[in-house]
Each structure stands twice: as structure tokens, then as C-alpha cells.
Coordinates of C-alpha atoms in Angstrom, one line a residue:
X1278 CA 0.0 0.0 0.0
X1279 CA 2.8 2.6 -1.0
X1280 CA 1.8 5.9 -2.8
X1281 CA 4.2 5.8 -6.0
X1282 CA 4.4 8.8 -8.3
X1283 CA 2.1 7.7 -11.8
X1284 CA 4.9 10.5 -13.6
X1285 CA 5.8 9.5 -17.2
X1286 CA 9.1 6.9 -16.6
X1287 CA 12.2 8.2 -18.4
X1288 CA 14.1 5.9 -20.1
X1289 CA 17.8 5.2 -17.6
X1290 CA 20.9 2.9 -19.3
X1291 CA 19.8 -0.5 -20.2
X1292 CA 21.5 -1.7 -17.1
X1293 CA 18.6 -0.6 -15.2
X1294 CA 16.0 -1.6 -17.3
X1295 CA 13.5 -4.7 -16.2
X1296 CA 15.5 -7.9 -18.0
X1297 CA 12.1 -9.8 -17.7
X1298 CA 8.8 -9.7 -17.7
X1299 CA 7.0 -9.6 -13.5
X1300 CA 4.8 -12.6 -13.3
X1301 CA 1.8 -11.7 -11.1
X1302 CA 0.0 -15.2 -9.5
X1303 CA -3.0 -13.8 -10.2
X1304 CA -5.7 -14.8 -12.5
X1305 CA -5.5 -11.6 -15.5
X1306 CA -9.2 -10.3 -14.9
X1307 CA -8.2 -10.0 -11.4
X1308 CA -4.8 -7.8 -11.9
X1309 CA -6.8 -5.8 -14.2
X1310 CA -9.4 -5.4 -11.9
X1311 CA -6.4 -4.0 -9.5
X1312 CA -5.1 -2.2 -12.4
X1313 CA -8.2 -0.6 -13.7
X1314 CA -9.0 0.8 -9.3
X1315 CA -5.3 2.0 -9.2
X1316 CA -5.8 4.3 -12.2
X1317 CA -9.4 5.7 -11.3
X1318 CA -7.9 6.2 -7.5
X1319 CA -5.3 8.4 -9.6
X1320 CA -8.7 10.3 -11.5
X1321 CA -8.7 8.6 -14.7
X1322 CA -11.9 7.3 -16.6
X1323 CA -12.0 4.3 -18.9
X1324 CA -13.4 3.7 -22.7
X1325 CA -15.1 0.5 -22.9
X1326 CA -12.8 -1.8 -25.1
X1327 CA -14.0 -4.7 -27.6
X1328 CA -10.9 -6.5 -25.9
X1329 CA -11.6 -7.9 -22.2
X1330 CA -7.8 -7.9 -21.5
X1331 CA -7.1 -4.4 -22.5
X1332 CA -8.6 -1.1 -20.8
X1333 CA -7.9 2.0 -22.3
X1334 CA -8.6 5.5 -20.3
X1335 CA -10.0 8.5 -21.6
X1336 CA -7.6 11.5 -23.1
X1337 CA -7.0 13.7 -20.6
X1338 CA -8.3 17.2 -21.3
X1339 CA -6.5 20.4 -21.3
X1340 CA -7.3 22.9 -18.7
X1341 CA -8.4 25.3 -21.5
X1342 CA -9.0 25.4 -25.1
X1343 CA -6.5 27.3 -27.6
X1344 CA -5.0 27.3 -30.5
X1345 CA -1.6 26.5 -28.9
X1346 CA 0.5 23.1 -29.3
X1347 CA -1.3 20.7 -27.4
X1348 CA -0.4 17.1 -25.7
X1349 CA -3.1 14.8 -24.6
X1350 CA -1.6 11.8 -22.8
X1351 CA -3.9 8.7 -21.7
X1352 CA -3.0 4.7 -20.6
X1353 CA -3.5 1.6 -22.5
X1354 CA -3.3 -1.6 -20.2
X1355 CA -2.9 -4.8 -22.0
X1356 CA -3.0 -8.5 -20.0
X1357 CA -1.3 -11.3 -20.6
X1358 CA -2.4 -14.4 -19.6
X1359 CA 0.3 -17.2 -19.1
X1360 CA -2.2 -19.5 -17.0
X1361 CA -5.2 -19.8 -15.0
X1362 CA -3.7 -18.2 -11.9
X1363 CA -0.6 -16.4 -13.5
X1364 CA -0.3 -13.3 -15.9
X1365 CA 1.6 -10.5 -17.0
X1366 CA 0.2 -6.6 -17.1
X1367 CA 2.0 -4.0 -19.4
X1368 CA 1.1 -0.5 -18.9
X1369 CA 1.5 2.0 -21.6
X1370 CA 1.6 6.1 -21.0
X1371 CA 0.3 6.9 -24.6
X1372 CA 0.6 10.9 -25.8
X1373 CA -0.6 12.4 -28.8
X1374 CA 0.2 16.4 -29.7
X1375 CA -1.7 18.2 -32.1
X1376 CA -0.3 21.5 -33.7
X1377 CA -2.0 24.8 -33.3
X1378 CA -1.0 27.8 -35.1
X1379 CA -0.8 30.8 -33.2
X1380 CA -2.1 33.5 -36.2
X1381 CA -5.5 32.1 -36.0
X1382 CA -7.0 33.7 -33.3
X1383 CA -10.0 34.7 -35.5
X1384 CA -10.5 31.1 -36.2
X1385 CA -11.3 29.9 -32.6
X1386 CA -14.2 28.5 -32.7
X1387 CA -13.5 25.6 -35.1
X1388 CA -10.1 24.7 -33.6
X1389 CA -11.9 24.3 -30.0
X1390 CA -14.2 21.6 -32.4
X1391 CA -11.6 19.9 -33.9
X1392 CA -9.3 19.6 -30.8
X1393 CA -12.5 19.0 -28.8
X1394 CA -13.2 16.0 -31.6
X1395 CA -9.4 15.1 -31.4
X1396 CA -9.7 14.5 -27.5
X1397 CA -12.8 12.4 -28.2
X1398 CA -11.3 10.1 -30.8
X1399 CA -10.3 6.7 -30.0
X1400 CA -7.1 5.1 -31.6
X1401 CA -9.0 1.6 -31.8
X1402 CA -11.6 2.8 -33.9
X1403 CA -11.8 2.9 -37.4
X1404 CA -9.9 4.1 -40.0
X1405 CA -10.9 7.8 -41.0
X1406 CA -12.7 7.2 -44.9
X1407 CA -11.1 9.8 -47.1
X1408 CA -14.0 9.2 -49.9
X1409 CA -16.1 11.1 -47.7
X1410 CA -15.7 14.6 -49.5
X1411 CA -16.4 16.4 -45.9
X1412 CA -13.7 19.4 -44.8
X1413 CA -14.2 18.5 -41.0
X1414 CA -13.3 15.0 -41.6
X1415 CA -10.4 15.1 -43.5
X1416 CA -9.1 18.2 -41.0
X1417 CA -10.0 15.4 -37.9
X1418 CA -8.0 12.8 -39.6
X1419 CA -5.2 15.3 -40.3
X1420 CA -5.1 15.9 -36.5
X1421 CA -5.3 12.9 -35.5
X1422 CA -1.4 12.6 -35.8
X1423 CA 0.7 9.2 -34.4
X1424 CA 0.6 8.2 -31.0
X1425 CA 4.0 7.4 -29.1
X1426 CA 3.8 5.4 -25.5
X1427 CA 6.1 3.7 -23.5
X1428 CA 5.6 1.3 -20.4
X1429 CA 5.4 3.4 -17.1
X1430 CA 7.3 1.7 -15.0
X1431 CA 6.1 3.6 -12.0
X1432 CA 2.7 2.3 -12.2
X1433 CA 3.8 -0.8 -12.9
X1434 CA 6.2 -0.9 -10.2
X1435 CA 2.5 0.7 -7.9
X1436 CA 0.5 -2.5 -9.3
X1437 CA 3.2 -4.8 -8.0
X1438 CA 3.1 -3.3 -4.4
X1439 CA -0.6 -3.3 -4.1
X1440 CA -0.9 -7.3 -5.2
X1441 CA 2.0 -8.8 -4.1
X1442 CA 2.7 -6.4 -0.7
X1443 CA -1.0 -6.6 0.7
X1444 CA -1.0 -8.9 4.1
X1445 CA -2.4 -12.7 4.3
X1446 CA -5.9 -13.0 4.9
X1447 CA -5.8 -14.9 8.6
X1448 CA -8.6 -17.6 8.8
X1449 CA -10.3 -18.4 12.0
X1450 CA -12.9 -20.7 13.1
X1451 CA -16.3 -20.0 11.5
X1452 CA -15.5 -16.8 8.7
X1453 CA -14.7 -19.2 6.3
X1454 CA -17.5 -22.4 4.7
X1455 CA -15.7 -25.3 5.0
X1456 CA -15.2 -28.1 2.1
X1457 CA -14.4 -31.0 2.2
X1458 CA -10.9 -32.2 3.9
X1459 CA -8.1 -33.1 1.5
X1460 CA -6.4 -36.3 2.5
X1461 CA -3.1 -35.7 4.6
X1462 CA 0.3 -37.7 3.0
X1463 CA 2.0 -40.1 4.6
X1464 CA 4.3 -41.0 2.7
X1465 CA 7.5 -41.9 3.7
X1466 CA 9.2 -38.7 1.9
X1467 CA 6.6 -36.9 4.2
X1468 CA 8.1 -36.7 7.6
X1469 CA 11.1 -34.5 8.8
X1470 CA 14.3 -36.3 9.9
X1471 CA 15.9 -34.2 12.1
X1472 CA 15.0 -36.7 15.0
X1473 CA 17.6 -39.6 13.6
X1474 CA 20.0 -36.7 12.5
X1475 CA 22.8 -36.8 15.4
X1476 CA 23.6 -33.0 16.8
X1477 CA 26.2 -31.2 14.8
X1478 CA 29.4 -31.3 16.6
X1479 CA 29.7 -26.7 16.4
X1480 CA 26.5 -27.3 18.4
X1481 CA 22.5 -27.0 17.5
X1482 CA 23.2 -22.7 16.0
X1483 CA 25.1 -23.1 12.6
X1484 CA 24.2 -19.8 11.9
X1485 CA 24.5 -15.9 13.6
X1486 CA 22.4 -13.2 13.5
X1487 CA 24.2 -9.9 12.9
X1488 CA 23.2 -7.7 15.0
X1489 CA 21.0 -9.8 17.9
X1490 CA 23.3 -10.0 20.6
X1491 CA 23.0 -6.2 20.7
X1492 CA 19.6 -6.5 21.5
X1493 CA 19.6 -9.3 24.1
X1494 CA 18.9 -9.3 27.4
X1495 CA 16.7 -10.5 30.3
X1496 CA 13.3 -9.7 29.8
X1497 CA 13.1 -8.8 26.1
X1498 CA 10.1 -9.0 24.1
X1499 CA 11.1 -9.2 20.5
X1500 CA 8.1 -8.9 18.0
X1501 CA 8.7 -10.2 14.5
X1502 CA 6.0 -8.9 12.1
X1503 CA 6.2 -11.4 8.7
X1504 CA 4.2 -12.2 5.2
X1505 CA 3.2 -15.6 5.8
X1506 CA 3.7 -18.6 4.0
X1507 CA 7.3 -18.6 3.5
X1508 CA 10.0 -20.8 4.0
X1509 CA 12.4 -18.0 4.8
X1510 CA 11.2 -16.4 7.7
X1511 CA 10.1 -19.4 10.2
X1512 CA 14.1 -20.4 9.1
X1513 CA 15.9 -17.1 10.2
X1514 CA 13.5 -16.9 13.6
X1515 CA 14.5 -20.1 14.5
X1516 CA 18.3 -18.5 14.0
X1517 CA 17.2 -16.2 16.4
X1518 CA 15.7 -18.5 19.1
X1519 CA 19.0 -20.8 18.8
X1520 CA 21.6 -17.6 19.0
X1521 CA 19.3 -16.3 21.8
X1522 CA 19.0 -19.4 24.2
X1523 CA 22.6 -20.5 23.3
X1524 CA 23.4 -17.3 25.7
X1525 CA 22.3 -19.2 28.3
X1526 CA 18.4 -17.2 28.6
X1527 CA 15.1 -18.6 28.6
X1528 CA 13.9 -18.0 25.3
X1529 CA 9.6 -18.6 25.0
X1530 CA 8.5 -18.4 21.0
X1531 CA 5.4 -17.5 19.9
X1532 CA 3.3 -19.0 16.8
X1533 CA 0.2 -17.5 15.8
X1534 CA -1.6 -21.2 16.3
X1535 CA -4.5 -21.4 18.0
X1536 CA -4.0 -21.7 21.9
X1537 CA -6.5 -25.2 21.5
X1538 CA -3.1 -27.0 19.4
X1539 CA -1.0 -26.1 22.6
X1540 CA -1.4 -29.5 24.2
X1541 CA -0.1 -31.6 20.6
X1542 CA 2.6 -28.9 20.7
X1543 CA 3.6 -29.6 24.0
X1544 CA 3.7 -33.4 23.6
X1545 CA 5.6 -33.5 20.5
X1546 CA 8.5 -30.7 21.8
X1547 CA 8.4 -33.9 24.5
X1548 CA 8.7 -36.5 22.0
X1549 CA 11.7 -37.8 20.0
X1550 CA 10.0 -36.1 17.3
X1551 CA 9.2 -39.5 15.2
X1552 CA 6.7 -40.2 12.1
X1553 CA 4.3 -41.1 14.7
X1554 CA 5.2 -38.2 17.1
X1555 CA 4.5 -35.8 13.6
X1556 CA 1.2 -37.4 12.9
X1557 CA -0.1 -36.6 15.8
X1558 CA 1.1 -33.1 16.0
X1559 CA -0.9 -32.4 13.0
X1560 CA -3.7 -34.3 14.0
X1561 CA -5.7 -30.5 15.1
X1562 CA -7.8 -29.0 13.1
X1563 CA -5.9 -26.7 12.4
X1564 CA -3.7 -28.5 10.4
X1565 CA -5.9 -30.1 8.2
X1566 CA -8.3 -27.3 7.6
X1567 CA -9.4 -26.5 3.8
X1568 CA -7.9 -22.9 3.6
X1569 CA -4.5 -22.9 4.7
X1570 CA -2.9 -19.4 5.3
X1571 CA 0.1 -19.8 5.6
X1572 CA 0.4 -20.0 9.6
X1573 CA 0.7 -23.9 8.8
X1574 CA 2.8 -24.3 7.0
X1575 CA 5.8 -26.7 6.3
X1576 CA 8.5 -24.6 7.5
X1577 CA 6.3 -23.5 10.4
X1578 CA 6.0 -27.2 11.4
X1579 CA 9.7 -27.5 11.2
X1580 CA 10.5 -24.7 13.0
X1581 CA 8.7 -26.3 15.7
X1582 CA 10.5 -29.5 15.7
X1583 CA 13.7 -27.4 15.3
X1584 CA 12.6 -26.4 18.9
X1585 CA 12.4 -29.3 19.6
X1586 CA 15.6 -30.5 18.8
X1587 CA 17.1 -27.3 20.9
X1588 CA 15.8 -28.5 23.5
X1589 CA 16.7 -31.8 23.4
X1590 CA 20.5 -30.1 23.0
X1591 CA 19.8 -29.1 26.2
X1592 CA 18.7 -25.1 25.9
X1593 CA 16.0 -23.6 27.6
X1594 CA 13.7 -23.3 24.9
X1595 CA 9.5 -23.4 25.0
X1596 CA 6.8 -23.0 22.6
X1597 CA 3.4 -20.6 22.9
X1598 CA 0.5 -21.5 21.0
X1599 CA -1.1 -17.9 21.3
X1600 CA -3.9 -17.2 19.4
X1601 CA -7.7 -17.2 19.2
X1602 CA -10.3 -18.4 16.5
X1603 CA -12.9 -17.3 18.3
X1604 CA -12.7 -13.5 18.1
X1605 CA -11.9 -10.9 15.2
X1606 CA -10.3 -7.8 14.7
X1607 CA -9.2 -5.6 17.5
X1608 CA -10.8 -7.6 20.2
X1609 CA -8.6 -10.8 18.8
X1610 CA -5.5 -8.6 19.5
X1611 CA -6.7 -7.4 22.8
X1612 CA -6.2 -11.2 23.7
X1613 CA -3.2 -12.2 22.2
X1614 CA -1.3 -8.8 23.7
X1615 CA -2.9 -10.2 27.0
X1616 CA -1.1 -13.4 26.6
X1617 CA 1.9 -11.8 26.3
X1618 CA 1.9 -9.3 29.3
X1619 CA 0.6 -12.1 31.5
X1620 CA 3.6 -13.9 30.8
X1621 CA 5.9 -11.3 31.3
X1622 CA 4.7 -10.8 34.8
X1623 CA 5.1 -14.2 36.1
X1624 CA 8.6 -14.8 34.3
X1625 CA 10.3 -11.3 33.9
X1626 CA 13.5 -12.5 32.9
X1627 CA 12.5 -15.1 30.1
X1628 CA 13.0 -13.3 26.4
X1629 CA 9.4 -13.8 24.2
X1630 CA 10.4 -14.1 20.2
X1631 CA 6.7 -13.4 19.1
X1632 CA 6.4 -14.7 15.1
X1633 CA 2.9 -12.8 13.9
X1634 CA 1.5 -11.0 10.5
X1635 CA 2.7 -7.7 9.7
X1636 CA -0.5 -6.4 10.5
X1637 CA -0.6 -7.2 14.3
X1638 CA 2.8 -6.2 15.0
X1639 CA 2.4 -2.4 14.2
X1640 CA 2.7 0.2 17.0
X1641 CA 0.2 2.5 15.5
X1642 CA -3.3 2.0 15.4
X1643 CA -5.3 2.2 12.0
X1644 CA -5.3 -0.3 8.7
X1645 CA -6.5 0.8 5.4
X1646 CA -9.7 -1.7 6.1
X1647 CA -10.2 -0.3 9.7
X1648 CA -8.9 2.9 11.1
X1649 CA -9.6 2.3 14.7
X1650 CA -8.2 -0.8 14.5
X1651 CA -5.6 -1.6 17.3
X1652 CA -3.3 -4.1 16.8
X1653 CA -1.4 -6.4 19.6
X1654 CA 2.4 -4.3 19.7
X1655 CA 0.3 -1.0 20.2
X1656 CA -1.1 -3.1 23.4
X1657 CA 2.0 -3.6 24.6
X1658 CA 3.8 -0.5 24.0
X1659 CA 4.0 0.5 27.9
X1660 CA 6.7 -2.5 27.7
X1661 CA 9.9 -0.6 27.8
X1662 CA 11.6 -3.6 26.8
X1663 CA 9.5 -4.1 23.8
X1664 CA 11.4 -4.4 20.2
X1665 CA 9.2 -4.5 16.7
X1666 CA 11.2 -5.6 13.9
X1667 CA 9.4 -6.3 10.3
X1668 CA 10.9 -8.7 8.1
X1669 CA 13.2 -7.3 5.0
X1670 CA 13.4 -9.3 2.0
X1671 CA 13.4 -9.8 -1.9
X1672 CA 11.4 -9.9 -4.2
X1673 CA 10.1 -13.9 -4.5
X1674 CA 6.8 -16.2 -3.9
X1675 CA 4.9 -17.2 -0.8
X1676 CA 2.1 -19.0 0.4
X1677 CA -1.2 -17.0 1.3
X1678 CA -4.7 -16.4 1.1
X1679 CA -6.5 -13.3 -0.7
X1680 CA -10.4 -12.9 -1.9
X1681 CA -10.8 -13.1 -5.7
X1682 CA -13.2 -10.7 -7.3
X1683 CA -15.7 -12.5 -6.7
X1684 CA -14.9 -12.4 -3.0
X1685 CA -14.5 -16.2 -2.9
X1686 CA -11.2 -16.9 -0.7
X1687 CA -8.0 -18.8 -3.1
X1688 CA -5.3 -19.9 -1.5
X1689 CA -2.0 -20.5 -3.2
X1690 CA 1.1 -19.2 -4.4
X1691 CA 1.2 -15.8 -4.4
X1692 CA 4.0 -13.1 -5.2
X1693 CA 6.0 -11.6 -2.5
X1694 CA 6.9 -8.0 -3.2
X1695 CA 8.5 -5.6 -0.4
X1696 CA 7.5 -1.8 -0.1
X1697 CA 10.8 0.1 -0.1
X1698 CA 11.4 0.7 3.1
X1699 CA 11.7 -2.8 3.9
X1700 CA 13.1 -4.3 0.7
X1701 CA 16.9 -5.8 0.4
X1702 CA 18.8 -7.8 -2.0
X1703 CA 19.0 -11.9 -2.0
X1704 CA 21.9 -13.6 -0.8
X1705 CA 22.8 -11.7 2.5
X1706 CA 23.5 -13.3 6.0
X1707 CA 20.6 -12.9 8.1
X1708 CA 21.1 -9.6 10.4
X1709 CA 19.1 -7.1 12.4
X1710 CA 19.5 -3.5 11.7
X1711 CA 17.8 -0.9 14.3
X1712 CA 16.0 2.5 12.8
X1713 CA 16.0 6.0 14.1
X1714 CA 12.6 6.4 15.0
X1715 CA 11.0 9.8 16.1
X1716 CA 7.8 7.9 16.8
X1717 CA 4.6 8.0 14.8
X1718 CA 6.8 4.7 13.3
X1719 CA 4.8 1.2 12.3
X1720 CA 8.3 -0.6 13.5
X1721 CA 11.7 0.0 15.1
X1722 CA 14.4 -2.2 13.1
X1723 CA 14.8 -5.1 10.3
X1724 CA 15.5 -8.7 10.3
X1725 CA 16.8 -9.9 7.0
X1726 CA 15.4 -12.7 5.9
X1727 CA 16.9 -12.9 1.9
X1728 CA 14.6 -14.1 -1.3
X1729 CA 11.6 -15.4 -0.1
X1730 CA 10.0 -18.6 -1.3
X1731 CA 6.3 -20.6 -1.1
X1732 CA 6.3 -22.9 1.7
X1733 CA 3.6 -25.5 1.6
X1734 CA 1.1 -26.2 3.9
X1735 CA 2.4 -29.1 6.0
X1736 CA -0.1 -31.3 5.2
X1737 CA 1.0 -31.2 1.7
X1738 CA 4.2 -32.9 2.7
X1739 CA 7.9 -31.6 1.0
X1740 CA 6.7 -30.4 -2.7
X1741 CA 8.9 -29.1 -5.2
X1742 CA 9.7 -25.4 -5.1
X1743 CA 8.6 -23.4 -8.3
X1744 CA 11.2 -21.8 -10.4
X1745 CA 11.6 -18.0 -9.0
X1746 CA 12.5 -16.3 -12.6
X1747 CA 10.0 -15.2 -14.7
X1748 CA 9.0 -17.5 -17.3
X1749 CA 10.2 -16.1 -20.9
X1750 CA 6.6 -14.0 -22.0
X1751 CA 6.6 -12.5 -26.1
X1752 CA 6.9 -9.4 -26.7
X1753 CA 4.2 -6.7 -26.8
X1754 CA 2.7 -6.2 -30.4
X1755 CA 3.2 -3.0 -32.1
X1756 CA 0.7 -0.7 -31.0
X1757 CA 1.2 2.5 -32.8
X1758 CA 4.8 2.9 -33.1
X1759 CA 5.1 1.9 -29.3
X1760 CA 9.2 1.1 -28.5
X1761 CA 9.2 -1.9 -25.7
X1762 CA 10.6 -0.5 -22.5

């Protein structure tokens, strides 16, 4: 949701220019539904358009007639789709200019028609007849001149945000109809195998977090705002668990599961962590519900056996089922912040690592859906030892949920994109990296997680990552003269 300048994109050195096309995993009438309400929030109107994968908006008007050079600019949006739930949107800033002449002030009144007809004149229709012996027509199709565009990579770059930066839709316990169950897997590929994997001899953290041990002490509260549905991020929290409790502190983390799964979690973090030991943690409902969100999936159940594991290295390491699928919106985080300061009370020196959507770990109040909404680190903000990081990444693919425009809910792979003030290259070290903050701020620091990909839900068992470069797409058509950008 990041307000990006719609101003015509110049054209930099090829180095900078896109070397592939951006796959959105999005059916194409839906990102042209997104398109088409990003350009009317901006004030444009739309033609209709024989083609249902193209829109084309009006020509903009000038702010008065005259007999003066004149440019009228306008978009044409053209979809591509590569498959039922993937596609491709090019967006074209088309201009037009028409040449007044300055000496023909007595002549007003027919130039204000003709550039009044210009404006009105669409490029798609047809061909002006010069048979027709008719002065205004053959002065129209004089005027009606070539038309240049070239992609606007602004608004492209604005589409991308809004589809692929938007949080997960969270599903709880009765705002969603329920299908019928898919069969879990059981195959022997299926379980994790940590529990016959003997303990590395460096010890159970083979990898550091730049920046944590800065951060740690007794008593911290670390919340860790994410995009679910990756493998990425349940992997560098676990880092941070590991670094943390390899300090010698009681380290509690919390997974936005359902406080009802808190007894399976508890047995299994007690069990060897066996085929059997893993069907029965997934035996809750919330495992094996239709709609996943990405709160269960694969990597999350491996992080919790990874905890597992830690503790069976002998660290002090626990795990809180915390949330509620009983309760919506602010009241929801009204509980799950109640969890949290409870705990703190009765064990003030034990460090919470709190995993939770993006959405409930902002320290202002207010959501583009819901402006009084209060989210759960607003709640706990009288904590003075309270740290909000939000997760930095690359650009890549995740797991999620989203309502289709037809407001059914779809889950699936969906892109990952990150607003700028949290995006960062692939292929860094995981590290934390505090902000100066005057307050009014959503979070207070960064933990790199690198190039996020789709985990699974766990019920799905390992499955084959999809390939995270673009798949090759043709080039646009000539459309008027346009040059590809």
C-alpha cells in the first residue's frame, strides 16, 4: 500500500532496465481489476474496449482550449495471460500532440471543435474514410497525428506493491464455509528427519544473526512482524531462538496457532520427534483445515520441531500457541497482547520471540480496512523492553490467502513484493538492523530474511519449489509505433 508517483518513466541505461517480464500469481481479470482501481484512484476514466484484457482511459483534457500546441496523454493496459492463476500486465503512458497555429485567433471557434473531436477520438476505432468529401473530416484525420507510449514503470512498479505487498488473509474458526478435507500424505518422503539426525558437533546454532546479541537481554520482548507462507522467515527466527538461548536465557517463542493446538505442541516438543510423534502433531484442526494461510505451513512445522531438537540439545527453549479463533479484529488482539503481558509478569527474565502477521505487530493503530483498528504491539507498547522488527526481503513467492473478485477466498502461491522501506537484496547473511525512530513509526528495526520462497502447507508434505525467474513471455505487439521498455 505505498503511494508511488504515476509520472511518465524516463528511459535510464539498459542496465537498469527490467530484464524480464513480472509474473503476477493472479488470474488476468483479477490484476486488471487491480489495475483498472489504481488508475481511477489516480482520476482517470475508462473507454469500454472490444478486448476484455485491454482497458484504455480516456484523453485527458486540457485545462483550456487554444489554438496552442497541445499534448493529450492517456494509458492503455494490456494482459497477458500465461495460465489460469498467472499473468503478466504492461502498462503503456500513450501521448498524442496536435499543432495549433498561433495567427488564427480569429478562427477559434473551429479549432476548440476539432481539438474538442481530437480529444474524443479513440485510436482503436476505425480508420478515417477519405472518400467522404467532408472538410471536418479530413481536417480530424489530419489531426489525428501518431501516437507514441512507453511502459510506465512507476505504475507498474504501484500494481506490484498493491498485489503482491497486501498482508495474508488470517482464517479463523467460522469466517470461512468449509469443504471437504483433502487427505493428509504419509508418505515416507513426508516426515522430517531431524530426529535420527545426530547433533552437529559446532553445536545445535550453525548460523548468527548480525546484529542480535546487541539486542539481548533478560526480559526482552522481540516482535517479529512477517508475510506468511514462506519458507524464509520461520528459518531465520529459529536462528534467532537458537543464537538467543545459546546465551544461556530462557527463550519462549510465539506461533500464531491457536492456543487449542497447545497441548499436541507440547507433547511432540516432548517426544523424539518421530513419524508417529509428527502425525499426531498435526492431527488439530488446524492442520488439516481447507484454507491454509500460511500459519501452517511446512517450515512453520519444522520450525517447531527445530525447537524441539534445541531443547533436546539441552537449551531452555519453550513453545506458545497464542492465538484465538474465536474473536476478530481488535478484540482478537486485545487477547493475544494479554497473553503476552501475563507472561511477562510471572517470568520477567525469560526473552518472548513473538512470530505474527505484519498487521498485528504495528505500534500505531489504524489499517487501510479499519482505522480504529488496534493491533497487539500498540497493546503492549508501555513494555519498555519491547522491540518490533518487520521482516526485509526480496522480491520472490509465498504461500497466502486473498479474496478473488468474486470475494470467494483462493489460496495459493502468491508473489511476494517488499514496499521500499523494507526491501533488500537476495543472498545476504541474516542480520538485524535498528532504525532511528521519532515515533509515529509502524516498527523499530529489520530482520533480513533474503529471497523469499512458497512454503507449503504441511499437510502437503515436502513439494517441489517453483522456479523464481519469470517464465520467458513474447513481446508486446506493435501498437502504434510503441518502442518496448
Amino acid at each position: 500500500m505505498i503511494s508511488v508517483s504515476c509520472a511518465h518513466s524516463k528511459r535510464g541505461p539498459e542496465a537498469e532496465l527490467p530484464k524480464y517480464e513480472h509474473v503476477f500469481q493472479k488470474p488476468v481479470a483479477e490484476a486488471l481489476v487491480a489495475t483498472r482501481l489504481l488508475l481511477e484512484e489516480r482520476g482517470y476514466t475508462f473507454e469500454d474496449t472490444e478486448d476484455p484484457n485491454q482497458l484504455v482511459t480516456t484523453w485527458s483534457e486540457p485545462e483550456r482550449a487554444s489554438t496552442l500546441n497541445t499534448t493529450y496523454t492517456r494509458y492503455l493496459v494490456t494482459g497477458i495471460a500465461l495460465s489460469p492463476r498467472q499473468s503478466v500486465v504492461r502498462i503503456f503512458r500513450m501521448t498524442q500532440q496536435t499543432t495549433g497555429n498561433d495567427s488564427e485567433w480569429k478562427k477559434l471557434w473551429w479549432k476548440v471543435y476539432l481539438e474538442r473531436a481530437e480529444q474524443q477520438s479513440s485510436p482503436f476505432a476505425k480508420e478515417v474514410d477519405f472518400s467522404i468529401d467532408d472538410a471536418g473530416t479530413k481536417r480530424l484525420s489530419m489531426l489525428r497525428g501518431a501516437q507514441h507510449g512507453t511502459r510506465d514503470m512507476d505504475l507498474e512498479q504501484a500494481l506490484t506493491l498493491r498485489l503482491e505487498s497486501a498482508p495474508s488473509v488470517e482464517l479463523l474458526a467460522g469466517n470461512a464455509a468449509e469443504e471437504k478435507r483433502p487427505a493428509a500424505v504419509r508418505a515416507p518422503e513426508f516426515y522430517l528427519e531431524r530426529w535420527q539426525e545426530e547433533l552437529p558437533a559446532q553445536g545445535p546454532c550453525t548460523t548468527s544473526v548480525r546484529g542480535l546479541p546487541e539486542l539481548l537481554h533478560p526480559g526482552l520482548t522481540l516482535l517479529v512482524g512477517e508475510q506468511l507462507g514462506s519458507n524464509e522467515v520461520p528459518e531465520v527466527v529459529g536462528h534467532v531462538v537458537c543464537q538467543a538461548a545459546q546465551t544461556g536465557l530462557a527463550v519462549v517463542l510465539g506461533l500464531s496457532i491457536p492456543a487449542t493446538e497447545q497441548a499436541r505442541v507440547d507433547a511432540y516438543l516432548s517426544s523424539p520427534g518421530a513419524p508417529a510423534d509428527q502425525d499426531a502433531l498435526l492431527e488439530g484442526r488446524f492442520w488439516t483445515r481447507t484454507y491454509q494461510d500460511g500459519r501452517s505451513s511446512r517450515a512453520v512445522m519444522d520450525l517447531i520441531d527445530r525447537m524441539r531438537a534445541l531443547r533436546a540439545a539441552g537449551l531452555r527453549v519453550t513453545v506458545v500457541a497464542y492465538d484465538t479463533e474465536v474473536i476478530n479484529g481488535s478484540k482478537r488482539d486485545v487477547v493475544l497482547a494479554q497473553v503476552w503481558t501475563k507472561r511477562r509478569a510471572a517470568k520477567p527474565d525469560e526473552v518472548q520471540v513473538v512470530l505474527a502477521g505484519n498487521t498485528h505487530t504495528q505500534l500505531e493503530k489504524g489499517t487501510q480496512w479499519d482505522p480504529a483498528f488496534t493491533p497487539m504491539a500498540h497493546l503492549m507498547k508501555e513494555n519498555r523492553s519491547l522491540v518490533v522488527l518487520e521482516m526485509s526481503y526480496a522480491q520472490g513467492t509465498r504461500w497466502g490467502c486473498d479474496l478473488n473478485r468474486d470475494s470467494k477466498l483462493v489460496c495459493g502461491l502468491v508473489g511476494a513484493t517488499p514496499a521500499p522501506a523494507v526491501a533488500a537484496p537476495a543472498g545476504l547473511s541474516p542480520y538485524i538492523q535498528m532504525r532511528q525512530t521519532s515515533g509515529g513509526e509502524s516498527f523499530q528495526g529489520l530482520l533480513y530474511a533474503g529471497q523469499l520462497t512458497a512454503s507449503m502447507p504441511a499437510i502437503l508434505g515436502p513439494q517441489a519449489q517453483p522456479a523464481t525467474a519469470a517464465p520467458s513471455v513474447p513481446p508486446p505487439r506493435a501498437l502504434g509505433g510503441f518502442p518496448r521498455r
